[in-house]
GROMACS .gro file of N, CA and C in nm:
model
  393
    1UNK      N    1   1.214  -1.957   0.890
    1UNK     CA    2   1.227  -1.822   0.838
    1UNK      C    3   1.186  -1.818   0.690
    2UNK      N    4   1.221  -1.923   0.617
    2UNK     CA    5   1.183  -1.929   0.476
    2UNK      C    6   1.032  -1.937   0.462
    3UNK      N    7   0.967  -2.017   0.547
    3UNK     CA    8   0.821  -2.028   0.543
    3UNK      C    9   0.754  -1.896   0.577
    4UNK      N   10   0.810  -1.822   0.672
    4UNK     CA   11   0.755  -1.692   0.705
    4UNK      C   12   0.767  -1.597   0.586
    5UNK      N   13   0.877  -1.603   0.515
    5UNK     CA   14   0.896  -1.519   0.397
    5UNK      C   15   0.795  -1.554   0.288
    6UNK      N   16   0.768  -1.683   0.272
    6UNK     CA   17   0.666  -1.725   0.175
    6UNK      C   18   0.529  -1.672   0.216
    7UNK      N   19   0.498  -1.677   0.346
    7UNK     CA   20   0.371  -1.625   0.394
    7UNK      C   21   0.359  -1.475   0.367
    8UNK      N   22   0.464  -1.400   0.397
    8UNK     CA   23   0.461  -1.256   0.370
    8UNK      C   24   0.449  -1.228   0.221
    9UNK      N   25   0.515  -1.309   0.141
    9UNK     CA   26   0.507  -1.293  -0.004
    9UNK      C   27   0.364  -1.317  -0.053
   10UNK      N   28   0.301  -1.422   0.000
   10UNK     CA   29   0.163  -1.451  -0.038
   10UNK      C   30   0.067  -1.341   0.007
   11UNK      N   31   0.086  -1.292   0.129
   11UNK     CA   32   0.001  -1.183   0.177
   11UNK      C   33   0.022  -1.056   0.095
   12UNK      N   34   0.144  -1.034   0.052
   12UNK     CA   35   0.172  -0.919  -0.035
   12UNK      C   36   0.101  -0.931  -0.168
   13UNK      N   37   0.099  -1.052  -0.225
   13UNK     CA   38   0.028  -1.074  -0.351
   13UNK      C   39  -0.123  -1.054  -0.332
   14UNK      N   40  -0.176  -1.100  -0.220
   14UNK     CA   41  -0.319  -1.078  -0.192
   14UNK      C   42  -0.347  -0.928  -0.175
   15UNK      N   43  -0.258  -0.857  -0.106
   15UNK     CA   44  -0.275  -0.712  -0.090
   15UNK      C   45  -0.269  -0.641  -0.225
   16UNK      N   46  -0.185  -0.689  -0.315
   16UNK     CA   47  -0.178  -0.631  -0.449
   16UNK      C   48  -0.308  -0.652  -0.524
   17UNK      N   49  -0.367  -0.770  -0.511
   17UNK     CA   50  -0.498  -0.795  -0.573
   17UNK      C   51  -0.605  -0.704  -0.515
   18UNK      N   52  -0.600  -0.681  -0.385
   18UNK     CA   53  -0.696  -0.590  -0.320
   18UNK      C   54  -0.677  -0.448  -0.372
   19UNK      N   55  -0.553  -0.407  -0.389
   19UNK     CA   56  -0.525  -0.272  -0.438
   19UNK      C   57  -0.575  -0.254  -0.582
   20UNK      N   58  -0.561  -0.358  -0.663
   20UNK     CA   59  -0.614  -0.351  -0.799
   20UNK      C   60  -0.766  -0.340  -0.795
   21UNK      N   61  -0.830  -0.416  -0.707
   21UNK     CA   62  -0.975  -0.406  -0.691
   21UNK      C   63  -1.019  -0.269  -0.646
   22UNK      N   64  -0.944  -0.210  -0.552
   22UNK     CA   65  -0.974  -0.074  -0.507
   22UNK      C   66  -0.956   0.026  -0.621
   23UNK      N   67  -0.856   0.003  -0.703
   23UNK     CA   68  -0.836   0.088  -0.820
   23UNK      C   69  -0.957   0.082  -0.914
   24UNK      N   70  -1.007  -0.040  -0.939
   24UNK     CA   71  -1.127  -0.055  -1.021
   24UNK      C   72  -1.245   0.020  -0.961
   25UNK      N   73  -1.263   0.005  -0.833
   25UNK     CA   74  -1.374   0.070  -0.764
   25UNK      C   75  -1.367   0.222  -0.779
   26UNK      N   76  -1.251   0.278  -0.752
   26UNK     CA   77  -1.235   0.423  -0.764
   26UNK      C   78  -1.250   0.471  -0.908
   27UNK      N   79  -1.202   0.390  -1.002
   27UNK     CA   80  -1.211   0.428  -1.143
   27UNK      C   81  -1.356   0.433  -1.189
   28UNK      N   82  -1.436   0.335  -1.149
   28UNK     CA   83  -1.575   0.334  -1.194
   28UNK      C   84  -1.663   0.433  -1.119
   29UNK      N   85  -1.621   0.475  -0.999
   29UNK     CA   86  -1.697   0.574  -0.924
   29UNK      C   87  -1.662   0.717  -0.965
   30UNK      N   88  -1.553   0.735  -1.036
   30UNK     CA   89  -1.505   0.869  -1.070
   30UNK      C   90  -1.600   0.939  -1.166
   31UNK      N   91  -1.639   1.060  -1.127
   31UNK     CA   92  -1.724   1.142  -1.212
   31UNK      C   93  -1.645   1.259  -1.271
   32UNK      N   94  -1.549   1.309  -1.193
   32UNK     CA   95  -1.467   1.421  -1.237
   32UNK      C   96  -1.320   1.385  -1.220
   33UNK      N   97  -1.236   1.453  -1.296
   33UNK     CA   98  -1.095   1.419  -1.299
   33UNK      C   99  -1.019   1.463  -1.174
   34UNK      N  100  -1.044   1.584  -1.125
   34UNK     CA  101  -0.966   1.635  -1.013
   34UNK      C  102  -0.981   1.554  -0.884
   35UNK      N  103  -1.102   1.519  -0.842
   35UNK     CA  104  -1.112   1.433  -0.722
   35UNK      C  105  -1.047   1.296  -0.743
   36UNK      N  106  -1.058   1.243  -0.863
   36UNK     CA  107  -0.996   1.114  -0.891
   36UNK      C  108  -0.843   1.126  -0.884
   37UNK      N  109  -0.789   1.235  -0.936
   37UNK     CA  110  -0.644   1.258  -0.929
   37UNK      C  111  -0.596   1.264  -0.785
   38UNK      N  112  -0.674   1.330  -0.698
   38UNK     CA  113  -0.634   1.341  -0.557
   38UNK      C  114  -0.633   1.203  -0.491
   39UNK      N  115  -0.732   1.121  -0.521
   39UNK     CA  116  -0.735   0.986  -0.465
   39UNK      C  117  -0.618   0.903  -0.518
   40UNK      N  118  -0.586   0.919  -0.645
   40UNK     CA  119  -0.476   0.845  -0.704
   40UNK      C  120  -0.341   0.893  -0.651
   41UNK      N  121  -0.333   1.018  -0.610
   41UNK     CA  122  -0.209   1.069  -0.550
   41UNK      C  123  -0.177   0.995  -0.420
   42UNK      N  124  -0.278   0.946  -0.353
   42UNK     CA  125  -0.258   0.865  -0.233
   42UNK      C  126  -0.242   0.717  -0.267
   43UNK      N  127  -0.321   0.668  -0.360
   43UNK     CA  128  -0.325   0.524  -0.388
   43UNK      C  129  -0.202   0.476  -0.466
   44UNK      N  130  -0.150   0.557  -0.555
   44UNK     CA  131  -0.036   0.514  -0.637
   44UNK      C  132   0.087   0.481  -0.554
   45UNK      N  133   0.128   0.567  -0.459
   45UNK     CA  134   0.242   0.527  -0.375
   45UNK      C  135   0.212   0.406  -0.287
   46UNK      N  136   0.088   0.390  -0.248
   46UNK     CA  137   0.051   0.273  -0.168
   46UNK      C  138   0.069   0.145  -0.249
   47UNK      N  139   0.028   0.148  -0.374
   47UNK     CA  140   0.046   0.033  -0.462
   47UNK      C  141   0.195   0.006  -0.480
   48UNK      N  142   0.274   0.111  -0.494
   48UNK     CA  143   0.419   0.094  -0.510
   48UNK      C  144   0.481   0.028  -0.387
   49UNK      N  145   0.435   0.065  -0.268
   49UNK     CA  146   0.487   0.005  -0.145
   49UNK      C  147   0.448  -0.143  -0.137
   50UNK      N  148   0.325  -0.174  -0.171
   50UNK     CA  149   0.281  -0.314  -0.168
   50UNK      C  150   0.360  -0.397  -0.270
   51UNK      N  151   0.378  -0.341  -0.390
   51UNK     CA  152   0.456  -0.412  -0.491
   51UNK      C  153   0.601  -0.428  -0.445
   52UNK      N  154   0.656  -0.326  -0.382
   52UNK     CA  155   0.794  -0.334  -0.332
   52UNK      C  156   0.806  -0.442  -0.225
   53UNK      N  157   0.703  -0.456  -0.141
   53UNK     CA  158   0.709  -0.562  -0.039
   53UNK      C  159   0.707  -0.700  -0.103
   54UNK      N  160   0.629  -0.717  -0.209
   54UNK     CA  161   0.627  -0.845  -0.279
   54UNK      C  162   0.762  -0.872  -0.343
   55UNK      N  163   0.818  -0.771  -0.409
   55UNK     CA  164   0.948  -0.790  -0.473
   55UNK      C  165   1.058  -0.814  -0.371
   56UNK      N  166   1.052  -0.745  -0.257
   56UNK     CA  167   1.154  -0.762  -0.154
   56UNK      C  168   1.149  -0.901  -0.093
   57UNK      N  169   1.029  -0.948  -0.059
   57UNK     CA  170   1.019  -1.082  -0.001
   57UNK      C  171   1.059  -1.188  -0.102
   58UNK      N  172   1.031  -1.164  -0.229
   58UNK     CA  173   1.076  -1.255  -0.334
   58UNK      C  174   1.227  -1.259  -0.343
   59UNK      N  175   1.290  -1.143  -0.329
   59UNK     CA  176   1.436  -1.136  -0.331
   59UNK      C  177   1.496  -1.209  -0.212
   60UNK      N  178   1.435  -1.194  -0.095
   60UNK     CA  179   1.482  -1.264   0.025
   60UNK      C  180   1.474  -1.415   0.005
   61UNK      N  181   1.362  -1.461  -0.054
   61UNK     CA  182   1.347  -1.604  -0.076
   61UNK      C  183   1.447  -1.655  -0.178
   62UNK      N  184   1.477  -1.576  -0.281
   62UNK     CA  185   1.578  -1.617  -0.378
   62UNK      C  186   1.715  -1.625  -0.313
   63UNK      N  187   1.745  -1.531  -0.225
   63UNK     CA  188   1.873  -1.534  -0.155
   63UNK      C  189   1.882  -1.656  -0.064
   64UNK      N  190   1.770  -1.693  -0.004
   64UNK     CA  191   1.768  -1.811   0.082
   64UNK      C  192   1.790  -1.939   0.002
   65UNK      N  193   1.752  -1.935  -0.126
   65UNK     CA  194   1.774  -2.051  -0.212
   65UNK      C  195   1.907  -2.041  -0.286
   66UNK      N  196   1.996  -1.955  -0.237
   66UNK     CA  197   2.130  -1.936  -0.293
   66UNK      C  198   2.126  -1.892  -0.439
   67UNK      N  199   2.030  -1.804  -0.470
   67UNK     CA  200   2.016  -1.742  -0.602
   67UNK      C  201   2.003  -1.842  -0.715
   68UNK      N  202   1.936  -1.952  -0.690
   68UNK     CA  203   1.908  -2.049  -0.796
   68UNK      C  204   1.791  -1.996  -0.878
   69UNK      N  205   1.816  -1.974  -1.006
   69UNK     CA  206   1.711  -1.924  -1.094
   69UNK      C  207   1.631  -2.041  -1.148
   70UNK      N  208   1.511  -2.054  -1.096
   70UNK     CA  209   1.418  -2.155  -1.147
   70UNK      C  210   1.322  -2.086  -1.243
   71UNK      N  211   1.243  -2.165  -1.311
   71UNK     CA  212   1.144  -2.109  -1.403
   71UNK      C  213   1.045  -2.020  -1.328
   72UNK      N  214   1.006  -2.061  -1.209
   72UNK     CA  215   0.912  -1.982  -1.128
   72UNK      C  216   0.975  -1.848  -1.089
   73UNK      N  217   1.102  -1.848  -1.050
   73UNK     CA  218   1.168  -1.722  -1.013
   73UNK      C  219   1.178  -1.628  -1.132
   74UNK      N  220   1.215  -1.681  -1.247
   74UNK     CA  221   1.226  -1.598  -1.367
   74UNK      C  222   1.090  -1.542  -1.406
   75UNK      N  223   0.986  -1.625  -1.397
   75UNK     CA  224   0.851  -1.578  -1.430
   75UNK      C  225   0.807  -1.466  -1.337
   76UNK      N  226   0.840  -1.478  -1.209
   76UNK     CA  227   0.801  -1.372  -1.114
   76UNK      C  228   0.881  -1.244  -1.137
   77UNK      N  229   1.007  -1.256  -1.173
   77UNK     CA  230   1.086  -1.137  -1.204
   77UNK      C  231   1.027  -1.066  -1.325
   78UNK      N  232   0.995  -1.142  -1.429
   78UNK     CA  233   0.936  -1.083  -1.549
   78UNK      C  234   0.800  -1.021  -1.516
   79UNK      N  235   0.720  -1.090  -1.436
   79UNK     CA  236   0.589  -1.037  -1.397
   79UNK      C  237   0.604  -0.907  -1.319
   80UNK      N  238   0.702  -0.899  -1.231
   80UNK     CA  239   0.726  -0.776  -1.155
   80UNK      C  240   0.763  -0.660  -1.246
   81UNK      N  241   0.849  -0.686  -1.344
   81UNK     CA  242   0.888  -0.580  -1.438
   81UNK      C  243   0.770  -0.537  -1.523
   82UNK      N  244   0.693  -0.634  -1.572
   82UNK     CA  245   0.575  -0.601  -1.654
   82UNK      C  246   0.475  -0.521  -1.572
   83UNK      N  247   0.454  -0.558  -1.446
   83UNK     CA  248   0.360  -0.485  -1.360
   83UNK      C  249   0.405  -0.340  -1.341
   84UNK      N  250   0.533  -0.319  -1.319
   84UNK     CA  251   0.586  -0.183  -1.302
   84UNK      C  252   0.563  -0.100  -1.428
   85UNK      N  253   0.589  -0.159  -1.544
   85UNK     CA  254   0.569  -0.088  -1.671
   85UNK      C  255   0.422  -0.056  -1.692
   86UNK      N  256   0.335  -0.153  -1.667
   86UNK     CA  257   0.190  -0.129  -1.683
   86UNK      C  258   0.141  -0.019  -1.589
   87UNK      N  259   0.188  -0.022  -1.466
   87UNK     CA  260   0.144   0.079  -1.369
   87UNK      C  261   0.191   0.218  -1.411
   88UNK      N  262   0.313   0.227  -1.463
   88UNK     CA  263   0.364   0.356  -1.509
   88UNK      C  264   0.283   0.407  -1.629
   89UNK      N  265   0.247   0.315  -1.719
   89UNK     CA  266   0.166   0.355  -1.835
   89UNK      C  267   0.026   0.399  -1.793
   90UNK      N  268  -0.027   0.340  -1.687
   90UNK     CA  269  -0.161   0.374  -1.642
   90UNK      C  270  -0.164   0.510  -1.573
   91UNK      N  271  -0.061   0.542  -1.497
   91UNK     CA  272  -0.061   0.664  -1.416
   91UNK      C  273  -0.015   0.786  -1.496
   92UNK      N  274   0.072   0.766  -1.593
   92UNK     CA  275   0.131   0.879  -1.665
   92UNK      C  276   0.029   0.973  -1.731
   93UNK      N  277  -0.075   0.923  -1.798
   93UNK     CA  278  -0.171   1.015  -1.861
   93UNK      C  279  -0.246   1.104  -1.762
   94UNK      N  280  -0.255   1.064  -1.635
   94UNK     CA  281  -0.325   1.147  -1.537
   94UNK      C  282  -0.261   1.284  -1.522
   95UNK      N  283  -0.129   1.293  -1.540
   95UNK     CA  284  -0.060   1.421  -1.527
   95UNK      C  285  -0.096   1.516  -1.641
   96UNK      N  286  -0.122   1.460  -1.758
   96UNK     CA  287  -0.138   1.542  -1.877
   96UNK      C  288  -0.283   1.567  -1.918
   97UNK      N  289  -0.376   1.500  -1.853
   97UNK     CA  290  -0.517   1.521  -1.889
   97UNK      C  291  -0.567   1.655  -1.838
   98UNK      N  292  -0.640   1.721  -1.920
   98UNK     CA  293  -0.705   1.846  -1.879
   98UNK      C  294  -0.838   1.812  -1.814
   99UNK      N  295  -0.886   1.902  -1.729
   99UNK     CA  296  -1.012   1.878  -1.659
   99UNK      C  297  -1.130   1.914  -1.750
  100UNK      N  298  -1.153   1.830  -1.848
  100UNK     CA  299  -1.264   1.846  -1.941
  100UNK      C  300  -1.369   1.740  -1.912
  101UNK      N  301  -1.494   1.763  -1.952
  101UNK     CA  302  -1.600   1.665  -1.922
  101UNK      C  303  -1.576   1.527  -1.983
  102UNK      N  304  -1.510   1.521  -2.098
  102UNK     CA  305  -1.489   1.392  -2.163
  102UNK      C  306  -1.358   1.326  -2.122
  103UNK      N  307  -1.282   1.386  -2.033
  103UNK     CA  308  -1.150   1.333  -1.996
  103UNK      C  309  -1.162   1.202  -1.917
  104UNK      N  310  -1.250   1.199  -1.819
  104UNK     CA  311  -1.259   1.080  -1.734
  104UNK      C  312  -1.312   0.958  -1.809
  105UNK      N  313  -1.412   0.970  -1.899
  105UNK     CA  314  -1.452   0.850  -1.974
  105UNK      C  315  -1.341   0.796  -2.065
  106UNK      N  316  -1.264   0.886  -2.126
  106UNK     CA  317  -1.154   0.841  -2.210
  106UNK      C  318  -1.047   0.772  -2.127
  107UNK      N  319  -1.014   0.831  -2.013
  107UNK     CA  320  -0.914   0.771  -1.927
  107UNK      C  321  -0.964   0.640  -1.868
  108UNK      N  322  -1.093   0.633  -1.837
  108UNK     CA  323  -1.151   0.512  -1.779
  108UNK      C  324  -1.134   0.394  -1.874
  109UNK      N  325  -1.160   0.415  -2.003
  109UNK     CA  326  -1.145   0.307  -2.100
  109UNK      C  327  -0.999   0.261  -2.109
  110UNK      N  328  -0.907   0.357  -2.108
  110UNK     CA  329  -0.765   0.327  -2.116
  110UNK      C  330  -0.717   0.254  -1.990
  111UNK      N  331  -0.752   0.307  -1.874
  111UNK     CA  332  -0.706   0.250  -1.748
  111UNK      C  333  -0.769   0.114  -1.722
  112UNK      N  334  -0.893   0.095  -1.766
  112UNK     CA  335  -0.961  -0.033  -1.746
  112UNK      C  336  -0.884  -0.146  -1.815
  113UNK      N  337  -0.836  -0.121  -1.936
  113UNK     CA  338  -0.760  -0.223  -2.009
  113UNK      C  339  -0.631  -0.258  -1.935
  114UNK      N  340  -0.563  -0.157  -1.885
  114UNK     CA  341  -0.437  -0.181  -1.815
  114UNK      C  342  -0.463  -0.252  -1.682
  115UNK      N  343  -0.567  -0.211  -1.610
  115UNK     CA  344  -0.598  -0.277  -1.483
  115UNK      C  345  -0.637  -0.424  -1.503
  116UNK      N  346  -0.710  -0.452  -1.611
  116UNK     CA  347  -0.743  -0.593  -1.640
  116UNK      C  348  -0.616  -0.672  -1.672
  117UNK      N  349  -0.523  -0.610  -1.744
  117UNK     CA  350  -0.396  -0.678  -1.774
  117UNK      C  351  -0.318  -0.704  -1.645
  118UNK      N  352  -0.314  -0.605  -1.554
  118UNK     CA  353  -0.247  -0.623  -1.426
  118UNK      C  354  -0.314  -0.733  -1.344
  119UNK      N  355  -0.446  -0.731  -1.341
  119UNK     CA  356  -0.521  -0.832  -1.267
  119UNK      C  357  -0.494  -0.972  -1.322
  120UNK      N  358  -0.497  -0.985  -1.454
  120UNK     CA  359  -0.468  -1.113  -1.517
  120UNK      C  360  -0.325  -1.159  -1.485
  121UNK      N  361  -0.231  -1.065  -1.491
  121UNK     CA  362  -0.091  -1.098  -1.463
  121UNK      C  363  -0.074  -1.150  -1.320
  122UNK      N  364  -0.127  -1.077  -1.223
  122UNK     CA  365  -0.111  -1.116  -1.083
  122UNK      C  366  -0.188  -1.244  -1.052
  123UNK      N  367  -0.309  -1.256  -1.103
  123UNK     CA  368  -0.387  -1.378  -1.079
  123UNK      C  369  -0.322  -1.501  -1.142
  124UNK      N  370  -0.273  -1.486  -1.264
  124UNK     CA  371  -0.215  -1.602  -1.331
  124UNK      C  372  -0.087  -1.648  -1.261
  125UNK      N  373   0.000  -1.556  -1.224
  125UNK     CA  374   0.124  -1.596  -1.157
  125UNK      C  375   0.092  -1.649  -1.016
  126UNK      N  376  -0.008  -1.590  -0.949
  126UNK     CA  377  -0.045  -1.638  -0.816
  126UNK      C  378  -0.105  -1.778  -0.819
  127UNK      N  379  -0.195  -1.800  -0.913
  127UNK     CA  380  -0.256  -1.933  -0.924
  127UNK      C  381  -0.151  -2.037  -0.958
  128UNK      N  382  -0.058  -2.002  -1.047
  128UNK     CA  383   0.049  -2.094  -1.081
  128UNK      C  384   0.134  -2.129  -0.959
  129UNK      N  385   0.163  -2.031  -0.876
  129UNK     CA  386   0.248  -2.055  -0.760
  129UNK      C  387   0.172  -2.124  -0.646
  130UNK      N  388   0.043  -2.094  -0.633
  130UNK     CA  389  -0.034  -2.152  -0.522
  130UNK      C  390  -0.074  -2.297  -0.551
  131UNK      N  391  -0.075  -2.336  -0.677
  131UNK     CA  392  -0.113  -2.476  -0.710
  131UNK      C  393   0.007  -2.561  -0.705
   0.00000   0.00000   0.00000
């Protein structure tokens, strides 16, 4: 059962990487703000569900280890919190942007930095755990 939980956790991390890649794709294809907002209205909850599955399976594995806090567990908890904060910072400006011609390039530069930080965070913690 513990091995199955690790497998689900790994697949959740891979799904999170795919979702970040999809976010990059949609961000670079965006020409106007309103269609991009509609796509993000679907994608943002999907990312939240994938992240929740990773956090949930991590919690199950910690419970199976009798809540022993190892360095890896603490690093993953911190990474999960940082990812949630980064995602909230990335999505929040979408509510307040006006549909002006220069809005999407400004948002693209801002979101690109946050997405790269998220990608680096997930890749670094994943590589550390997979090695």
